[in-house]
Short mmCIF file of C-alpha atoms and ligand atoms in Angstrom, two decimals:
data_model
loop_
_atom_site.label_atom_id
_atom_site.label_comp_id
_atom_site.label_asym_id
_atom_site.label_seq_id
_atom_site.Cartn_x
_atom_site.Cartn_y
_atom_site.Cartn_z
CA UNK N 203 55.07 17.34 12.51
CA UNK N 204 52.22 16.07 14.62
CA UNK N 205 49.79 16.97 11.82
CA UNK N 206 51.77 14.96 9.31
CA UNK N 207 51.65 11.86 11.48
CA UNK N 208 47.89 12.20 11.86
CA UNK N 209 47.51 12.68 8.12
CA UNK N 210 49.53 9.56 7.40
CA UNK N 211 47.43 7.71 9.95
CA UNK N 212 44.20 8.78 8.24
CA UNK N 213 45.47 7.86 4.80
CA UNK N 214 46.53 4.48 6.14
CA UNK N 215 43.11 3.95 7.67
CA UNK N 216 41.29 4.84 4.44
CA UNK N 217 43.58 2.56 2.49
CA UNK N 218 42.91 -0.31 4.87
CA UNK N 219 39.14 0.23 4.68
CA UNK N 220 38.92 0.47 0.90
CA UNK N 221 41.01 -2.65 0.62
CA UNK N 222 38.68 -4.57 2.89
CA UNK N 223 35.63 -3.29 0.97
CA UNK N 224 36.91 -4.27 -2.44
CA UNK N 225 37.62 -7.74 -1.12
CA UNK N 226 33.99 -8.13 -0.06
CA UNK N 227 32.28 -6.51 -3.04
CA UNK N 228 33.96 -8.68 -5.62
CA UNK N 229 31.84 -11.62 -4.49
CA UNK N 230 28.59 -9.65 -4.15
CA UNK N 231 28.75 -7.97 -7.59
CA UNK N 232 28.99 -11.28 -9.40
CA UNK N 233 25.92 -12.51 -7.53
CA UNK N 234 23.73 -9.45 -8.30
CA UNK N 235 24.64 -9.21 -11.99
CA UNK N 236 23.34 -12.71 -12.68
CA UNK N 237 19.89 -11.92 -11.23
CA UNK N 238 19.52 -8.63 -13.17
CA UNK N 239 19.82 -10.32 -16.57
CA UNK N 240 17.00 -12.74 -15.73
CA UNK N 241 14.29 -10.04 -15.64
CA UNK N 242 11.69 -11.04 -18.26
CA UNK N 243 10.78 -8.47 -20.93
CA UNK N 244 7.05 -9.20 -20.70
CA UNK N 245 6.79 -7.86 -17.19
CA UNK N 246 8.25 -4.52 -18.25
CA UNK N 247 5.44 -3.85 -20.72
CA UNK N 248 2.81 -4.67 -18.13
CA UNK N 249 4.44 -2.40 -15.57
CA UNK N 250 4.64 0.47 -18.04
CA UNK N 251 1.03 -0.06 -19.10
CA UNK N 252 -0.19 0.03 -15.50
CA UNK N 253 1.82 3.14 -14.83
CA UNK N 254 0.97 5.23 -17.89
CA UNK N 255 -2.00 3.81 -19.77
CA UNK N 256 -4.66 2.53 -17.36
CA UNK N 257 -5.85 6.06 -16.55
CA UNK N 258 -7.47 6.23 -19.99
CA UNK N 259 -7.52 2.71 -21.41
CA UNK N 260 -8.26 0.81 -18.19
CA UNK N 261 -6.66 -2.37 -16.90
CA UNK N 262 -8.11 -4.42 -19.77
CA UNK N 263 -7.84 -1.80 -22.50
CA UNK N 264 -11.60 -1.25 -22.83
CA UNK N 265 -12.33 1.49 -20.31
CA UNK N 266 -12.41 4.28 -22.89
CA UNK N 267 -11.91 7.25 -20.54
CA UNK N 268 -11.67 10.61 -22.33
CA UNK N 269 -12.53 8.87 -25.61
CA UNK N 270 -9.65 6.40 -25.47
CA UNK N 271 -9.71 3.72 -28.14
CA UNK N 272 -10.68 0.18 -27.14
CA UNK N 273 -7.38 -1.65 -27.30
CA UNK N 274 -9.19 -5.01 -27.47
CA UNK N 275 -10.72 -4.04 -30.80
CA UNK N 276 -7.75 -2.31 -32.35
CA UNK N 277 -6.79 -3.35 -35.85
CA UNK N 278 -3.45 -1.61 -35.73
CA UNK N 279 -0.23 -3.49 -36.34
CA UNK N 280 2.59 -3.37 -33.83
CA UNK N 281 4.36 -0.69 -35.90
CA UNK N 282 1.22 1.47 -36.03
CA UNK N 283 0.71 1.15 -32.29
CA UNK N 284 4.31 2.18 -31.68
CA UNK N 285 3.66 5.22 -33.90
CA UNK N 286 0.52 6.22 -31.92
CA UNK N 287 2.21 5.66 -28.54
CA UNK N 288 5.34 7.55 -29.60
CA UNK N 289 3.77 10.60 -31.24
CA UNK N 290 0.21 10.51 -29.88
CA UNK N 291 -3.04 11.02 -31.82
CA UNK N 292 -5.81 13.53 -31.17
CA UNK N 293 -6.57 13.40 -27.40
CA UNK N 294 -3.87 10.86 -26.62
CA UNK N 295 -0.53 12.45 -25.87
CA UNK N 296 2.70 11.00 -27.21
CA UNK N 297 5.08 9.23 -24.88
CA UNK N 298 8.39 9.82 -26.64
CA UNK N 299 9.56 12.29 -24.00
CA UNK N 300 8.59 9.92 -21.16
CA UNK N 301 9.51 6.48 -22.45
CA UNK N 302 12.48 5.11 -24.34
CA UNK N 303 12.03 3.36 -27.70
CA UNK N 304 12.51 -0.04 -26.06
CA UNK N 305 9.87 0.72 -23.42
CA UNK N 306 7.37 1.90 -26.03
CA UNK N 307 7.92 -1.32 -27.97
CA UNK N 308 7.46 -3.39 -24.79
CA UNK N 309 4.20 -1.66 -23.90
CA UNK N 310 2.93 -1.91 -27.50
CA UNK N 311 3.59 -5.64 -27.37
CA UNK N 312 1.80 -5.87 -24.05
CA UNK N 313 -1.38 -4.29 -25.50
CA UNK N 314 -1.71 -7.38 -27.73
CA UNK N 315 -2.18 -9.46 -24.58
CA UNK N 316 -5.16 -7.36 -23.54
CA UNK N 317 -7.21 -8.96 -26.30
CA UNK N 318 -9.61 -11.48 -24.85
C1 LIG H 154 -4.89 10.81 -21.76
C2 LIG H 154 -5.53 9.52 -21.99
C3 LIG H 154 -4.67 8.43 -22.63
C4 LIG H 154 -3.54 7.84 -22.14
C5 LIG H 154 -2.82 8.14 -20.83
C6 LIG H 154 -3.15 6.84 -23.09
N1 LIG H 154 -4.01 6.83 -24.14
FE1 LIG H 154 -3.93 5.60 -25.77
N2 LIG H 154 -5.50 6.60 -26.60
C7 LIG H 154 -6.20 7.61 -25.99
C8 LIG H 154 -7.21 8.12 -26.93
C9 LIG H 154 -8.18 9.24 -26.63
C10 LIG H 154 -7.04 7.36 -28.12
C11 LIG H 154 -7.83 7.54 -29.43
C12 LIG H 154 -7.07 8.55 -30.27
C13 LIG H 154 -7.87 9.02 -31.48
O1 LIG H 154 -9.05 9.22 -31.35
O2 LIG H 154 -7.23 9.19 -32.52
C14 LIG H 154 -5.98 6.41 -27.89
C15 LIG H 154 -5.52 5.48 -28.81
C16 LIG H 154 -4.55 4.55 -28.57
C17 LIG H 154 -4.11 3.54 -29.51
C18 LIG H 154 -4.64 3.36 -30.93
C19 LIG H 154 -5.75 2.32 -30.94
C20 LIG H 154 -6.44 2.23 -32.28
O3 LIG H 154 -7.02 1.17 -32.54
O4 LIG H 154 -6.40 3.19 -33.05
C21 LIG H 154 -3.16 2.79 -28.90
C22 LIG H 154 -2.41 1.59 -29.48
C23 LIG H 154 -2.98 3.35 -27.57
N3 LIG H 154 -3.83 4.39 -27.39
C24 LIG H 154 -2.08 2.85 -26.65
C25 LIG H 154 -1.77 3.50 -25.46
C26 LIG H 154 -0.70 3.09 -24.59
C27 LIG H 154 0.17 1.88 -24.78
C28 LIG H 154 -0.67 3.99 -23.57
C29 LIG H 154 0.34 4.04 -22.41
C30 LIG H 154 1.73 4.20 -22.78
C31 LIG H 154 -1.74 4.95 -23.80
N4 LIG H 154 -2.38 4.61 -24.96
C32 LIG H 154 -2.05 6.00 -22.94
C33 LIG H 154 -6.02 8.11 -24.72
C34 LIG H 154 -4.96 7.79 -23.90
#
């Protein structure tokens, strides 16, 4: 009998806590969701480029490590770049297992900005 009373007490406590939490979070979730949608797309491509591409292409696309193509002088269209980044070419490895389609497109678009 004693156990049952304790159990009821615990359940009551949990119920009271979760109730208080849900009251608070309803205001905080609305605030955070509005900031998340404001993230600009451009920044994503730059971040991805710095993370995955600078090792060979350099910050400005013209480093040429391990024979990397100069991205300032590329004549490829956006579609062709996406193809190279997705599936790779010769020494460059493809990124389809690492990056989503949207991320590959963002980074391909960013390489256009490397042109001086
Ligand atoms: C391991 C080194 C390496 C990494 C990392 C790398 N690349 Fe490359 N990239 C190369 C090489 C080497 C070539 C030239 C391939 C060839 O000779 O066919 C190239 C070619 C390219 C081309 C084609 C340019 C042209 O004019 O033909 C594009 C576009 C490109 N890379 C974009 C990227 C992007 C974007 C990333 C990051 C997601 C990246 N690369 C990461 C080595 C690399």
